Amino acid sequence: MADVTALTFLALCLPLAGALAAPFTIRVFGANGAWLLAIAPLLAFLHFVRFVPLIARGEVVAGGYVWVPSYNLSFSWFIDGLSLAFALLITGIGTLIVLYAGAYLKGHKDQGRFFSFIFLFMGAMLGIVVSDSFLMFFIFWELTSITSFLLIGFDHEREAARRAALQALVVTGGGGLFLLAGLLLLWNMSGVTQMSLLIGSGDAVRENPLYFAALILVLGGAFTKSAQFPFHFWLPNAMEAPTPVSVYLHSATMVKAGVYLLMRLNPVMGATPAWEILLPFFGGLTLVVGAALAIGQTDLKLKLAYTTVSSLGLLVLLVGFGSEYAVEAAALYLVAHCLFKGALFMVAGIIDHETGTRDITRLGGLMRAMPLTAIIALAAAFSMAGLPPLFGFLAKEEIYRALAGSDIRALTFTLIAIFGNALMFAVAFAVALNPFLGRPVETPKHPHEAPLLLWLGPAILAVLGLFAAVFSSFTHAALSSPISAAIRQSPVDIDISLAPHLGLPLALSVLTVLSGIGIYWQLARARLLMAVLLRSAGRGPDHGFDLAVSGLVRLAGRITRLIQPGRLEIYVICTFVCVAAILLVPPVVYGELPRLPVWPADVRLHEWVVFLIAAVGLAGVLVARDRLTAIVSLGIQGFAVSIIFLLFGAPDLSFTQFMVETLSVVILALVMTRLRLVAADRRPPARRIFHAALALGCGLGFTLLLMRATQTPFNDALTAFFNTYSKSIAHGANVVNVIIVDFRGTDTLGEIAVVAVAGLAILALIRIRAGTERKLAANDPDAIEAEG
C-alpha cells in the first residue's frame, strides 16, 4: 500500500512538475513541446485509471502524510467514486487541452507561461477533488481562484481581459471566504477536520442549531464558484481567456468545483427542508436564466458559456431535489456535460482559429472547407440536445425520470427542466449547424480544416460521448454508479441504456425535442425577443459589480483622506489617543485599577535629592520657553531616573538608560539645529491644553499599568528557567546578557533593526537640502509636493 501512497502523491505533483518544465520545454521544442508536456497529465490519468475496478467494488483509496501533527493537520487524500470521476476528467481532458493549446497558441510569445498557468490550475483542481483535510481542500480551492485569475487575464494588455480576471477573482475569492467560515463551523459542529470523517457526521450536523448558518456559508462558496444566479455574470466574462482555458474551465474544472462541493456534502447537509428548497430554487432559476441569455448571444463562446451556466443550474437543482433518481441523473449529466461541452468549446475555438471570427451571424457554409469539424460539432450537439445515440440522451431520460411527478413541486421543476433543455437544444444546433450550413460567407481568414492537434481533442470527446452511451453498462459500472454511490453513501446500480423504454421520461424528451426544434426554427425572433427583454429588465448583476467596485474605491478614498490627511501632527495625536484609551479604559471598565502606593519611610537623604532633581527636570520641560532648554531639562530628568535605577539595584538598566538619554539629547539637539525649527513653542492655548491632557492621559495610563504589574504576585517560573539554563545552554554567566543575546536574540535583532532604520531616517532629515528645510520646518508637505 506504501507504493500506492507514494505513487498517488507523485500523480498529484505531476501537474506542478509540468508547470516548472513548461517554459523550458516550449523554449527548446516550440509548439511541439506540447506532446512532451501532455505526458504529465496522461501519467496522472493512467494512475487514477488503476483505481477504477477498486472503486467500482465500493472501496475507497485513502492516504497521505502528516503535515502539522500538533494541529492535527495532514496532507491527505480520500478517493471514492465522486473524487475518482473528477480526477479522471481533470487529467484526461487536461491531456487533450495541453495538446489543443499546443496548436492553438502556436507561435505565441508567452506559450510557455500559458502552459505553466494551465498546469498550476490543473494541480489546484486536482487537489480540490481528492483532498480529505479541510485545510488542504480550502488551500486548493483558493488556488483555483488565483490560477484562473492568471489564465483569464493571460492577455493582460487588453482591458477587457484584466476586468474579467479581476471580476472572477473577486467573486470566487469572496465566495472562498464564505466557504472558509462554513468549514470552520462544520469543524465546530462535528469535531472533525477530514471529509471522510465528516460524511459520517450527517445527523450531528443537521441537528446542530448552527446548521442553517453553515449551510448558507457553504452555499456562498459553492454558488459563487459554480456561477449560480445571481453570481452567474463572471463566467461568460471569463470568455476573455484563450479558448483552451475556456474549454478546461467549463468542461472539467473550476466551474464544477461548487457542484462537487455540494455533491460531497450531500450526505452531511442534504435531506433537510432548507437544502431541498434552496438548491432546486436557485438551480432552476440559474437553468432558465442561463439558457435564455444563451439564446440572445451571437458569439459562439458566449452562447456556450451561458449554456454552461444553465447546465450548472440543472446539476444544482438535481443535487438538491433529494431523490435517488435525481442523484443518478446528476451523475449522468455531469459526465455527459464534460464530454459534449469540452468538444463544442474546442470546435468554437477551431472555427475562430481558422476563420478569424466567432460571430455566428458572420459564419456560414463551412461544411465544404471543414467537414471533419462539422461532424464533430454535430455529434457533440446531439449529446447536448439529449438525442440518441449519445450519452446526453441517457442523462436527459434520467433527469425526467427523477423530476416527473404529480405534486406541484415536481410539476414545477419538470416544466423548468423542459423549458431549459429546449433552449439548450436550440443553442446546441445553432452552434453546430449555423456555421457549417447555408451559403458560404466571407470570413476574415480563408477557412480550411484544422491541424491534427486542434481536432484530435474534440473528436476523442465526441467519440467518448457515443461510446459511453453504446456501452452504457460499462460506463455505469465504472463511473455513473460509483459517483451516485458516493453522493448517496449507499450502493447504487444505474441501468438506463439506449434500449427502447417507452414511458413518461421518453414522452417528456420528445416534448423537449419538439420545443427545441421550434425555438431553433425561430432563432432570429427568439434572439430579438431576448434583446427586448434584456433592455426592459435594465442593467444586470454585471453592471452591479462595476457599481460595487467603484463604490468601494470611492469609500476607500474617503476613509484614506479622513485618517491619513498628510499631517504628521494628526497621526501622532491619533496614536497617543489610542495608547491612552488602551491603557485607561480596560482597568476602569473591568475594575482592575491598582491600589494607591504607600510611600516608604526609609528613604535616605541622597535618594530624596535624586528624586528632587528628577522633579526639577520635569518642571523645566513644562516651563521652558524654547525647545533647546526643554530638551536639556528632559535629559536631566532622564539622568536622574537612571541614578534611581542604579541606587535600587538595576545597574544594567541604569546603564541602558544613560545611553538612551545621552543619545536622545544629542540627536534631538542636532535635528533641531539642522532643521531650523522655530525656537519657541507658539501653539495656541487651546491646543496646548489638549496636548497637555493627552500627555497626562498617556502618562497616567503607563503609571497605572506599572503599578498594577508590580502589585501582581511575582511568578518566578521564568527566573528559575533562565537561572537553570543560561549557563548550561547558552554558556553565559550573566543572565541578563544571555537573555538579550541568546534567548531573545531574534527580538534583539529586531530592536537593532528598528534603531538602525530610525537612525537612517534621522540622517536623512539632517542631510536634507537647505531649500527644503524651510518647508519641513513649517510642516507643509503640500508646498513641498507643489515645488516638486
Short mmCIF file of N, CA, C and O in Angstrom, two decimals, residues 339-449:
data_model
loop_
_atom_site.label_atom_id
_atom_site.label_comp_id
_atom_site.label_asym_id
_atom_site.label_seq_id
_atom_site.Cartn_x
_atom_site.Cartn_y
_atom_site.Cartn_z
N LEU A 339 -18.19 15.92 -21.52
CA LEU A 339 -17.82 15.42 -22.85
C LEU A 339 -18.31 16.36 -23.95
O LEU A 339 -17.52 16.80 -24.81
N PHE A 340 -19.62 16.69 -23.95
CA PHE A 340 -20.10 17.49 -25.08
C PHE A 340 -19.68 18.95 -24.99
O PHE A 340 -19.43 19.60 -26.00
N LYS A 341 -19.57 19.51 -23.76
CA LYS A 341 -19.21 20.91 -23.67
C LYS A 341 -17.73 21.10 -24.02
O LYS A 341 -17.35 22.10 -24.66
N GLY A 342 -16.88 20.14 -23.60
CA GLY A 342 -15.48 20.23 -23.99
C GLY A 342 -15.31 20.19 -25.50
O GLY A 342 -14.56 20.99 -26.08
N ALA A 343 -16.04 19.29 -26.15
CA ALA A 343 -15.94 19.17 -27.61
C ALA A 343 -16.45 20.42 -28.30
O ALA A 343 -15.82 20.94 -29.24
N LEU A 344 -17.59 20.95 -27.86
CA LEU A 344 -18.16 22.12 -28.53
C LEU A 344 -17.30 23.37 -28.33
O LEU A 344 -17.15 24.18 -29.25
N PHE A 345 -16.73 23.53 -27.16
CA PHE A 345 -15.84 24.69 -26.96
C PHE A 345 -14.61 24.59 -27.85
O PHE A 345 -14.13 25.59 -28.40
N MET A 346 -14.07 23.37 -27.97
CA MET A 346 -12.91 23.22 -28.87
C MET A 346 -13.31 23.50 -30.31
O MET A 346 -12.53 24.09 -31.07
N VAL A 347 -14.50 23.10 -30.69
CA VAL A 347 -14.98 23.39 -32.04
C VAL A 347 -15.10 24.90 -32.24
O VAL A 347 -14.70 25.45 -33.29
N ALA A 348 -15.65 25.59 -31.25
CA ALA A 348 -15.74 27.05 -31.35
C ALA A 348 -14.36 27.67 -31.51
O ALA A 348 -14.16 28.62 -32.29
N GLY A 349 -13.38 27.13 -30.76
CA GLY A 349 -12.01 27.62 -30.91
C GLY A 349 -11.44 27.34 -32.28
O GLY A 349 -10.71 28.17 -32.85
N ILE A 350 -11.75 26.17 -32.83
CA ILE A 350 -11.26 25.84 -34.17
C ILE A 350 -11.84 26.81 -35.20
O ILE A 350 -11.12 27.33 -36.08
N ILE A 351 -13.15 27.06 -35.10
CA ILE A 351 -13.78 27.98 -36.05
C ILE A 351 -13.14 29.37 -35.96
O ILE A 351 -12.83 30.00 -36.97
N ASP A 352 -12.93 29.82 -34.72
CA ASP A 352 -12.31 31.13 -34.53
C ASP A 352 -10.88 31.15 -35.08
O ASP A 352 -10.45 32.10 -35.74
N HIS A 353 -10.16 30.06 -34.81
CA HIS A 353 -8.76 29.98 -35.23
C HIS A 353 -8.62 29.94 -36.74
O HIS A 353 -7.69 30.53 -37.32
N GLU A 354 -9.55 29.25 -37.40
CA GLU A 354 -9.41 29.04 -38.85
C GLU A 354 -10.14 30.08 -39.69
O GLU A 354 -9.86 30.21 -40.89
N THR A 355 -11.12 30.79 -39.13
CA THR A 355 -11.86 31.79 -39.91
C THR A 355 -11.62 33.22 -39.44
O THR A 355 -11.89 34.16 -40.18
N GLY A 356 -11.16 33.37 -38.18
CA GLY A 356 -10.91 34.71 -37.67
C GLY A 356 -12.11 35.36 -37.02
O GLY A 356 -12.05 36.55 -36.66
N THR A 357 -13.20 34.62 -36.84
CA THR A 357 -14.36 35.20 -36.18
C THR A 357 -15.15 34.11 -35.46
O THR A 357 -15.12 32.92 -35.86
N ARG A 358 -15.84 34.52 -34.38
CA ARG A 358 -16.73 33.60 -33.66
C ARG A 358 -18.17 34.08 -33.74
O ARG A 358 -19.05 33.51 -33.12
N ASP A 359 -18.41 35.14 -34.50
CA ASP A 359 -19.75 35.70 -34.60
C ASP A 359 -20.60 34.82 -35.52
O ASP A 359 -20.31 34.68 -36.70
N ILE A 360 -21.64 34.26 -34.96
CA ILE A 360 -22.44 33.29 -35.71
C ILE A 360 -23.16 33.93 -36.88
O ILE A 360 -23.50 33.25 -37.86
N THR A 361 -23.37 35.22 -36.82
CA THR A 361 -24.05 35.91 -37.93
C THR A 361 -23.09 36.17 -39.08
O THR A 361 -23.53 36.56 -40.17
N ARG A 362 -21.80 36.00 -38.87
CA ARG A 362 -20.80 36.21 -39.92
C ARG A 362 -20.21 34.91 -40.41
O ARG A 362 -19.18 34.90 -41.09
N LEU A 363 -20.85 33.79 -40.06
CA LEU A 363 -20.36 32.48 -40.45
C LEU A 363 -21.43 31.74 -41.25
O LEU A 363 -22.63 31.95 -41.04
N GLY A 364 -20.99 30.85 -42.13
CA GLY A 364 -21.92 30.04 -42.90
C GLY A 364 -21.18 29.29 -43.99
O GLY A 364 -20.12 29.72 -44.48
N GLY A 365 -21.73 28.13 -44.35
CA GLY A 365 -21.17 27.36 -45.46
C GLY A 365 -19.80 26.79 -45.24
O GLY A 365 -19.05 26.56 -46.19
N LEU A 366 -19.43 26.50 -43.99
CA LEU A 366 -18.09 25.97 -43.71
C LEU A 366 -18.01 24.46 -43.88
O LEU A 366 -16.92 23.89 -43.73
N MET A 367 -19.13 23.82 -44.21
CA MET A 367 -19.13 22.36 -44.32
C MET A 367 -18.11 21.86 -45.33
O MET A 367 -17.39 20.88 -45.08
N ARG A 368 -18.05 22.51 -46.48
CA ARG A 368 -17.14 22.04 -47.52
C ARG A 368 -15.68 22.25 -47.11
O ARG A 368 -14.84 21.38 -47.36
N ALA A 369 -15.39 23.35 -46.44
CA ALA A 369 -13.99 23.63 -46.06
C ALA A 369 -13.59 22.88 -44.80
O ALA A 369 -12.42 22.54 -44.63
N MET A 370 -14.53 22.61 -43.88
CA MET A 370 -14.20 21.99 -42.59
C MET A 370 -15.18 20.85 -42.29
O MET A 370 -15.93 20.90 -41.31
N PRO A 371 -15.16 19.80 -43.08
CA PRO A 371 -16.14 18.73 -42.88
C PRO A 371 -15.93 17.94 -41.58
O PRO A 371 -16.90 17.58 -40.91
N LEU A 372 -14.67 17.69 -41.25
CA LEU A 372 -14.41 16.92 -40.02
C LEU A 372 -14.88 17.69 -38.79
O LEU A 372 -15.51 17.13 -37.87
N THR A 373 -14.59 18.98 -38.75
CA THR A 373 -15.04 19.81 -37.63
C THR A 373 -16.56 19.81 -37.55
O THR A 373 -17.14 19.78 -36.44
N ALA A 374 -17.22 19.86 -38.69
CA ALA A 374 -18.68 19.86 -38.69
C ALA A 374 -19.24 18.57 -38.12
O ALA A 374 -20.22 18.59 -37.34
N ILE A 375 -18.64 17.44 -38.47
CA ILE A 375 -19.12 16.15 -37.93
C ILE A 375 -18.93 16.08 -36.42
O ILE A 375 -19.82 15.64 -35.68
N ILE A 376 -17.77 16.55 -35.96
CA ILE A 376 -17.51 16.55 -34.51
C ILE A 376 -18.53 17.45 -33.80
O ILE A 376 -19.10 17.07 -32.76
N ALA A 377 -18.76 18.62 -34.36
CA ALA A 377 -19.70 19.55 -33.74
C ALA A 377 -21.10 18.95 -33.69
O ALA A 377 -21.81 19.08 -32.68
N LEU A 378 -21.50 18.28 -34.75
CA LEU A 378 -22.84 17.70 -34.79
C LEU A 378 -22.98 16.57 -33.75
O LEU A 378 -24.02 16.47 -33.08
N ALA A 379 -21.95 15.76 -33.61
CA ALA A 379 -22.01 14.68 -32.62
C ALA A 379 -22.13 15.24 -31.20
O ALA A 379 -22.93 14.76 -30.39
N ALA A 380 -21.34 16.27 -30.90
CA ALA A 380 -21.41 16.88 -29.57
C ALA A 380 -22.76 17.55 -29.35
O ALA A 380 -23.33 17.50 -28.25
N ALA A 381 -23.29 18.18 -30.41
CA ALA A 381 -24.59 18.85 -30.28
C ALA A 381 -25.70 17.84 -30.03
O ALA A 381 -26.65 18.12 -29.28
N PHE A 382 -25.61 16.68 -30.65
CA PHE A 382 -26.60 15.62 -30.40
C PHE A 382 -26.63 15.26 -28.90
O PHE A 382 -27.70 15.09 -28.32
N SER A 383 -25.46 15.16 -28.31
CA SER A 383 -25.41 14.83 -26.88
C SER A 383 -25.95 15.97 -26.02
O SER A 383 -26.70 15.75 -25.07
N MET A 384 -25.58 17.20 -26.38
CA MET A 384 -26.06 18.35 -25.62
C MET A 384 -27.58 18.49 -25.75
O MET A 384 -28.26 18.88 -24.78
N ALA A 385 -28.10 18.16 -26.91
CA ALA A 385 -29.54 18.28 -27.12
C ALA A 385 -30.30 17.12 -26.51
O ALA A 385 -31.54 17.16 -26.45
N GLY A 386 -29.59 16.10 -26.07
CA GLY A 386 -30.27 14.95 -25.47
C GLY A 386 -30.85 14.01 -26.48
O GLY A 386 -31.93 13.43 -26.24
N LEU A 387 -30.17 13.82 -27.60
CA LEU A 387 -30.67 12.93 -28.66
C LEU A 387 -29.86 11.65 -28.67
O LEU A 387 -28.65 11.65 -28.38
N PRO A 388 -30.49 10.52 -29.00
CA PRO A 388 -29.75 9.26 -29.14
C PRO A 388 -28.94 9.28 -30.43
O PRO A 388 -29.28 10.02 -31.36
N PRO A 389 -27.84 8.54 -30.51
CA PRO A 389 -27.36 7.56 -29.52
C PRO A 389 -26.22 8.11 -28.67
O PRO A 389 -25.24 7.41 -28.44
N LEU A 390 -26.30 9.37 -28.22
CA LEU A 390 -25.22 9.97 -27.43
C LEU A 390 -25.56 9.88 -25.93
O LEU A 390 -26.72 9.70 -25.56
N PHE A 391 -24.53 10.08 -25.11
CA PHE A 391 -24.70 9.90 -23.67
C PHE A 391 -25.64 10.94 -23.07
O PHE A 391 -26.27 10.72 -22.04
N GLY A 392 -25.71 12.12 -23.71
CA GLY A 392 -26.63 13.14 -23.21
C GLY A 392 -28.07 12.68 -23.22
O GLY A 392 -28.88 13.13 -22.39
N PHE A 393 -28.41 11.78 -24.14
CA PHE A 393 -29.77 11.25 -24.19
C PHE A 393 -30.09 10.46 -22.90
O PHE A 393 -31.17 10.64 -22.30
N LEU A 394 -29.16 9.64 -22.47
CA LEU A 394 -29.39 8.87 -21.25
C LEU A 394 -29.53 9.80 -20.04
O LEU A 394 -30.37 9.59 -19.16
N ALA A 395 -28.69 10.83 -20.02
CA ALA A 395 -28.76 11.78 -18.90
C ALA A 395 -30.11 12.47 -18.86
O ALA A 395 -30.72 12.63 -17.79
N LYS A 396 -30.60 12.89 -20.03
CA LYS A 396 -31.88 13.61 -20.03
C LYS A 396 -33.03 12.69 -19.66
O LYS A 396 -33.96 13.11 -18.95
N GLU A 397 -32.96 11.43 -20.10
CA GLU A 397 -34.01 10.49 -19.70
C GLU A 397 -34.04 10.31 -18.18
O GLU A 397 -35.11 10.28 -17.57
N GLU A 398 -32.86 10.23 -17.60
CA GLU A 398 -32.79 10.05 -16.14
C GLU A 398 -33.26 11.32 -15.42
O GLU A 398 -33.85 11.23 -14.33
N ILE A 399 -33.00 12.48 -16.02
CA ILE A 399 -33.47 13.72 -15.40
C ILE A 399 -34.99 13.74 -15.33
O ILE A 399 -35.59 14.03 -14.27
N TYR A 400 -35.64 13.41 -16.44
CA TYR A 400 -37.11 13.42 -16.42
C TYR A 400 -37.66 12.29 -15.56
O TYR A 400 -38.72 12.43 -14.95
N ARG A 401 -36.96 11.20 -15.49
CA ARG A 401 -37.38 10.11 -14.59
C ARG A 401 -37.34 10.57 -13.14
O ARG A 401 -38.17 10.17 -12.32
N ALA A 402 -36.37 11.44 -12.82
CA ALA A 402 -36.23 11.92 -11.44
C ALA A 402 -37.23 13.02 -11.11
O ALA A 402 -37.77 13.07 -9.99
N LEU A 403 -37.49 13.91 -12.07
CA LEU A 403 -38.31 15.08 -11.76
C LEU A 403 -39.81 14.84 -11.95
O LEU A 403 -40.63 15.45 -11.24
N ALA A 404 -40.18 13.99 -12.88
CA ALA A 404 -41.60 13.84 -13.22
C ALA A 404 -42.38 13.32 -12.02
O ALA A 404 -41.99 12.37 -11.36
N GLY A 405 -43.48 13.99 -11.74
CA GLY A 405 -44.34 13.59 -10.63
C GLY A 405 -45.64 14.35 -10.69
O GLY A 405 -45.85 15.23 -11.55
N SER A 406 -46.54 14.02 -9.79
CA SER A 406 -47.88 14.61 -9.84
C SER A 406 -48.04 15.78 -8.87
O SER A 406 -49.02 16.52 -8.97
N ASP A 407 -47.12 15.98 -7.92
CA ASP A 407 -47.27 17.09 -6.98
C ASP A 407 -46.78 18.39 -7.61
O ASP A 407 -46.10 18.39 -8.64
N ILE A 408 -47.14 19.48 -6.96
CA ILE A 408 -46.82 20.81 -7.50
C ILE A 408 -45.33 21.00 -7.66
O ILE A 408 -44.85 21.53 -8.67
N ARG A 409 -44.57 20.57 -6.67
CA ARG A 409 -43.10 20.77 -6.71
C ARG A 409 -42.51 20.03 -7.90
O ARG A 409 -41.72 20.61 -8.67
N ALA A 410 -42.88 18.79 -8.07
CA ALA A 410 -42.33 18.02 -9.18
C ALA A 410 -42.77 18.61 -10.51
O ALA A 410 -41.97 18.70 -11.46
N LEU A 411 -44.05 18.99 -10.60
CA LEU A 411 -44.56 19.54 -11.85
C LEU A 411 -43.83 20.84 -12.22
O LEU A 411 -43.46 21.06 -13.39
N THR A 412 -43.59 21.67 -11.21
CA THR A 412 -42.91 22.95 -11.45
C THR A 412 -41.49 22.73 -11.99
O THR A 412 -41.09 23.31 -13.02
N PHE A 413 -40.75 21.88 -11.31
CA PHE A 413 -39.36 21.69 -11.74
C PHE A 413 -39.28 20.88 -13.04
O PHE A 413 -38.31 21.02 -13.80
N THR A 414 -40.28 20.06 -13.31
CA THR A 414 -40.29 19.37 -14.61
C THR A 414 -40.48 20.36 -15.75
O THR A 414 -39.79 20.30 -16.78
N LEU A 415 -41.39 21.30 -15.57
CA LEU A 415 -41.61 22.32 -16.60
C LEU A 415 -40.35 23.19 -16.78
O LEU A 415 -39.99 23.55 -17.91
N ILE A 416 -39.72 23.51 -15.65
CA ILE A 416 -38.46 24.30 -15.75
C ILE A 416 -37.41 23.53 -16.53
O ILE A 416 -36.71 24.09 -17.40
N ALA A 417 -37.29 22.25 -16.24
CA ALA A 417 -36.29 21.43 -16.95
C ALA A 417 -36.61 21.34 -18.43
O ALA A 417 -35.70 21.42 -19.28
N ILE A 418 -37.88 21.16 -18.78
CA ILE A 418 -38.25 21.08 -20.20
C ILE A 418 -37.92 22.38 -20.91
O ILE A 418 -37.34 22.39 -22.01
N PHE A 419 -38.28 23.50 -20.28
CA PHE A 419 -38.02 24.80 -20.89
C PHE A 419 -36.51 25.02 -21.08
O PHE A 419 -36.04 25.42 -22.16
N GLY A 420 -35.74 24.75 -20.02
CA GLY A 420 -34.29 24.95 -20.11
C GLY A 420 -33.65 24.03 -21.12
O GLY A 420 -32.78 24.45 -21.91
N ASN A 421 -34.02 22.77 -21.13
CA ASN A 421 -33.44 21.82 -22.10
C ASN A 421 -33.81 22.16 -23.53
O ASN A 421 -33.01 21.96 -24.45
N ALA A 422 -35.03 22.66 -23.74
CA ALA A 422 -35.43 23.06 -25.10
C ALA A 422 -34.58 24.23 -25.59
O ALA A 422 -34.15 24.26 -26.76
N LEU A 423 -34.32 25.18 -24.71
CA LEU A 423 -33.45 26.30 -25.10
C LEU A 423 -32.04 25.82 -25.40
O LEU A 423 -31.41 26.25 -26.38
N MET A 424 -31.53 24.90 -24.57
CA MET A 424 -30.18 24.40 -24.82
C MET A 424 -30.13 23.57 -26.10
O MET A 424 -29.11 23.53 -26.79
N PHE A 425 -31.22 22.89 -26.41
CA PHE A 425 -31.32 22.17 -27.68
C PHE A 425 -31.11 23.14 -28.84
O PHE A 425 -30.32 22.88 -29.77
N ALA A 426 -31.81 24.26 -28.79
CA ALA A 426 -31.71 25.24 -29.87
C ALA A 426 -30.30 25.82 -29.96
O ALA A 426 -29.74 25.99 -31.06
N VAL A 427 -29.71 26.10 -28.82
CA VAL A 427 -28.35 26.66 -28.81
C VAL A 427 -27.34 25.65 -29.36
O VAL A 427 -26.43 26.00 -30.13
N ALA A 428 -27.50 24.38 -28.98
CA ALA A 428 -26.57 23.35 -29.43
C ALA A 428 -26.54 23.28 -30.96
O ALA A 428 -25.45 23.25 -31.56
N PHE A 429 -27.69 23.29 -31.58
CA PHE A 429 -27.69 23.19 -33.03
C PHE A 429 -27.39 24.53 -33.71
O PHE A 429 -26.95 24.55 -34.86
N ALA A 430 -27.61 25.60 -33.00
CA ALA A 430 -27.17 26.89 -33.55
C ALA A 430 -25.65 26.92 -33.66
O ALA A 430 -25.09 27.44 -34.63
N VAL A 431 -24.97 26.34 -32.66
CA VAL A 431 -23.50 26.30 -32.68
C VAL A 431 -23.00 25.27 -33.68
O VAL A 431 -22.02 25.50 -34.39
N ALA A 432 -23.70 24.12 -33.76
CA ALA A 432 -23.19 23.02 -34.57
C ALA A 432 -23.63 23.09 -36.03
O ALA A 432 -22.98 22.49 -36.88
N LEU A 433 -24.71 23.78 -36.34
CA LEU A 433 -25.22 23.80 -37.71
C LEU A 433 -25.02 25.14 -38.43
O LEU A 433 -24.59 25.17 -39.59
N ASN A 434 -25.36 26.22 -37.77
CA ASN A 434 -25.35 27.52 -38.47
C ASN A 434 -24.01 27.87 -39.12
O ASN A 434 -23.99 28.37 -40.24
N PRO A 435 -22.86 27.62 -38.45
CA PRO A 435 -21.61 27.99 -39.13
C PRO A 435 -21.30 27.12 -40.34
O PRO A 435 -20.52 27.54 -41.21
N PHE A 436 -21.89 25.93 -40.43
CA PHE A 436 -21.49 24.98 -41.47
C PHE A 436 -22.49 24.90 -42.62
O PHE A 436 -22.13 24.51 -43.72
N LEU A 437 -23.75 25.22 -42.38
CA LEU A 437 -24.77 25.10 -43.41
C LEU A 437 -24.96 26.43 -44.14
O LEU A 437 -24.48 27.47 -43.70
N GLY A 438 -25.71 26.34 -45.23
CA GLY A 438 -26.05 27.54 -45.97
C GLY A 438 -24.98 27.96 -46.96
O GLY A 438 -24.04 27.22 -47.26
N ARG A 439 -25.16 29.17 -47.45
CA ARG A 439 -24.24 29.71 -48.45
C ARG A 439 -22.95 30.16 -47.79
O ARG A 439 -22.97 30.76 -46.70
N PRO A 440 -21.79 29.86 -48.41
CA PRO A 440 -20.51 30.30 -47.83
C PRO A 440 -20.46 31.82 -47.62
O PRO A 440 -20.93 32.59 -48.47
N VAL A 441 -19.90 32.21 -46.51
CA VAL A 441 -19.80 33.63 -46.14
C VAL A 441 -18.32 34.00 -46.07
O VAL A 441 -17.49 33.20 -45.62
N GLU A 442 -18.02 35.18 -46.56
CA GLU A 442 -16.63 35.64 -46.49
C GLU A 442 -16.23 35.90 -45.03
O GLU A 442 -16.94 36.61 -44.31
N THR A 443 -15.12 35.34 -44.64
CA THR A 443 -14.63 35.48 -43.26
C THR A 443 -13.26 36.17 -43.26
O THR A 443 -12.59 36.22 -44.29
N PRO A 444 -12.82 36.69 -42.13
CA PRO A 444 -11.53 37.38 -42.08
C PRO A 444 -10.37 36.51 -42.55
O PRO A 444 -9.38 37.01 -43.10
N LYS A 445 -10.43 35.18 -42.31
CA LYS A 445 -9.40 34.26 -42.79
C LYS A 445 -10.04 33.28 -43.77
O LYS A 445 -11.22 32.96 -43.66
N HIS A 446 -9.21 32.79 -44.70
CA HIS A 446 -9.72 31.77 -45.62
C HIS A 446 -9.87 30.46 -44.85
O HIS A 446 -8.90 29.92 -44.31
N PRO A 447 -11.08 29.92 -44.75
CA PRO A 447 -11.30 28.74 -43.89
C PRO A 447 -10.70 27.48 -44.50
O PRO A 447 -10.73 27.28 -45.71
N HIS A 448 -10.19 26.63 -43.62
CA HIS A 448 -9.72 25.31 -44.02
C HIS A 448 -9.73 24.42 -42.79
O HIS A 448 -9.85 24.91 -41.66
N GLU A 449 -9.59 23.14 -43.04
CA GLU A 449 -9.67 22.19 -41.92
C GLU A 449 -8.51 22.42 -40.95
O GLU A 449 -7.39 22.76 -41.36
#
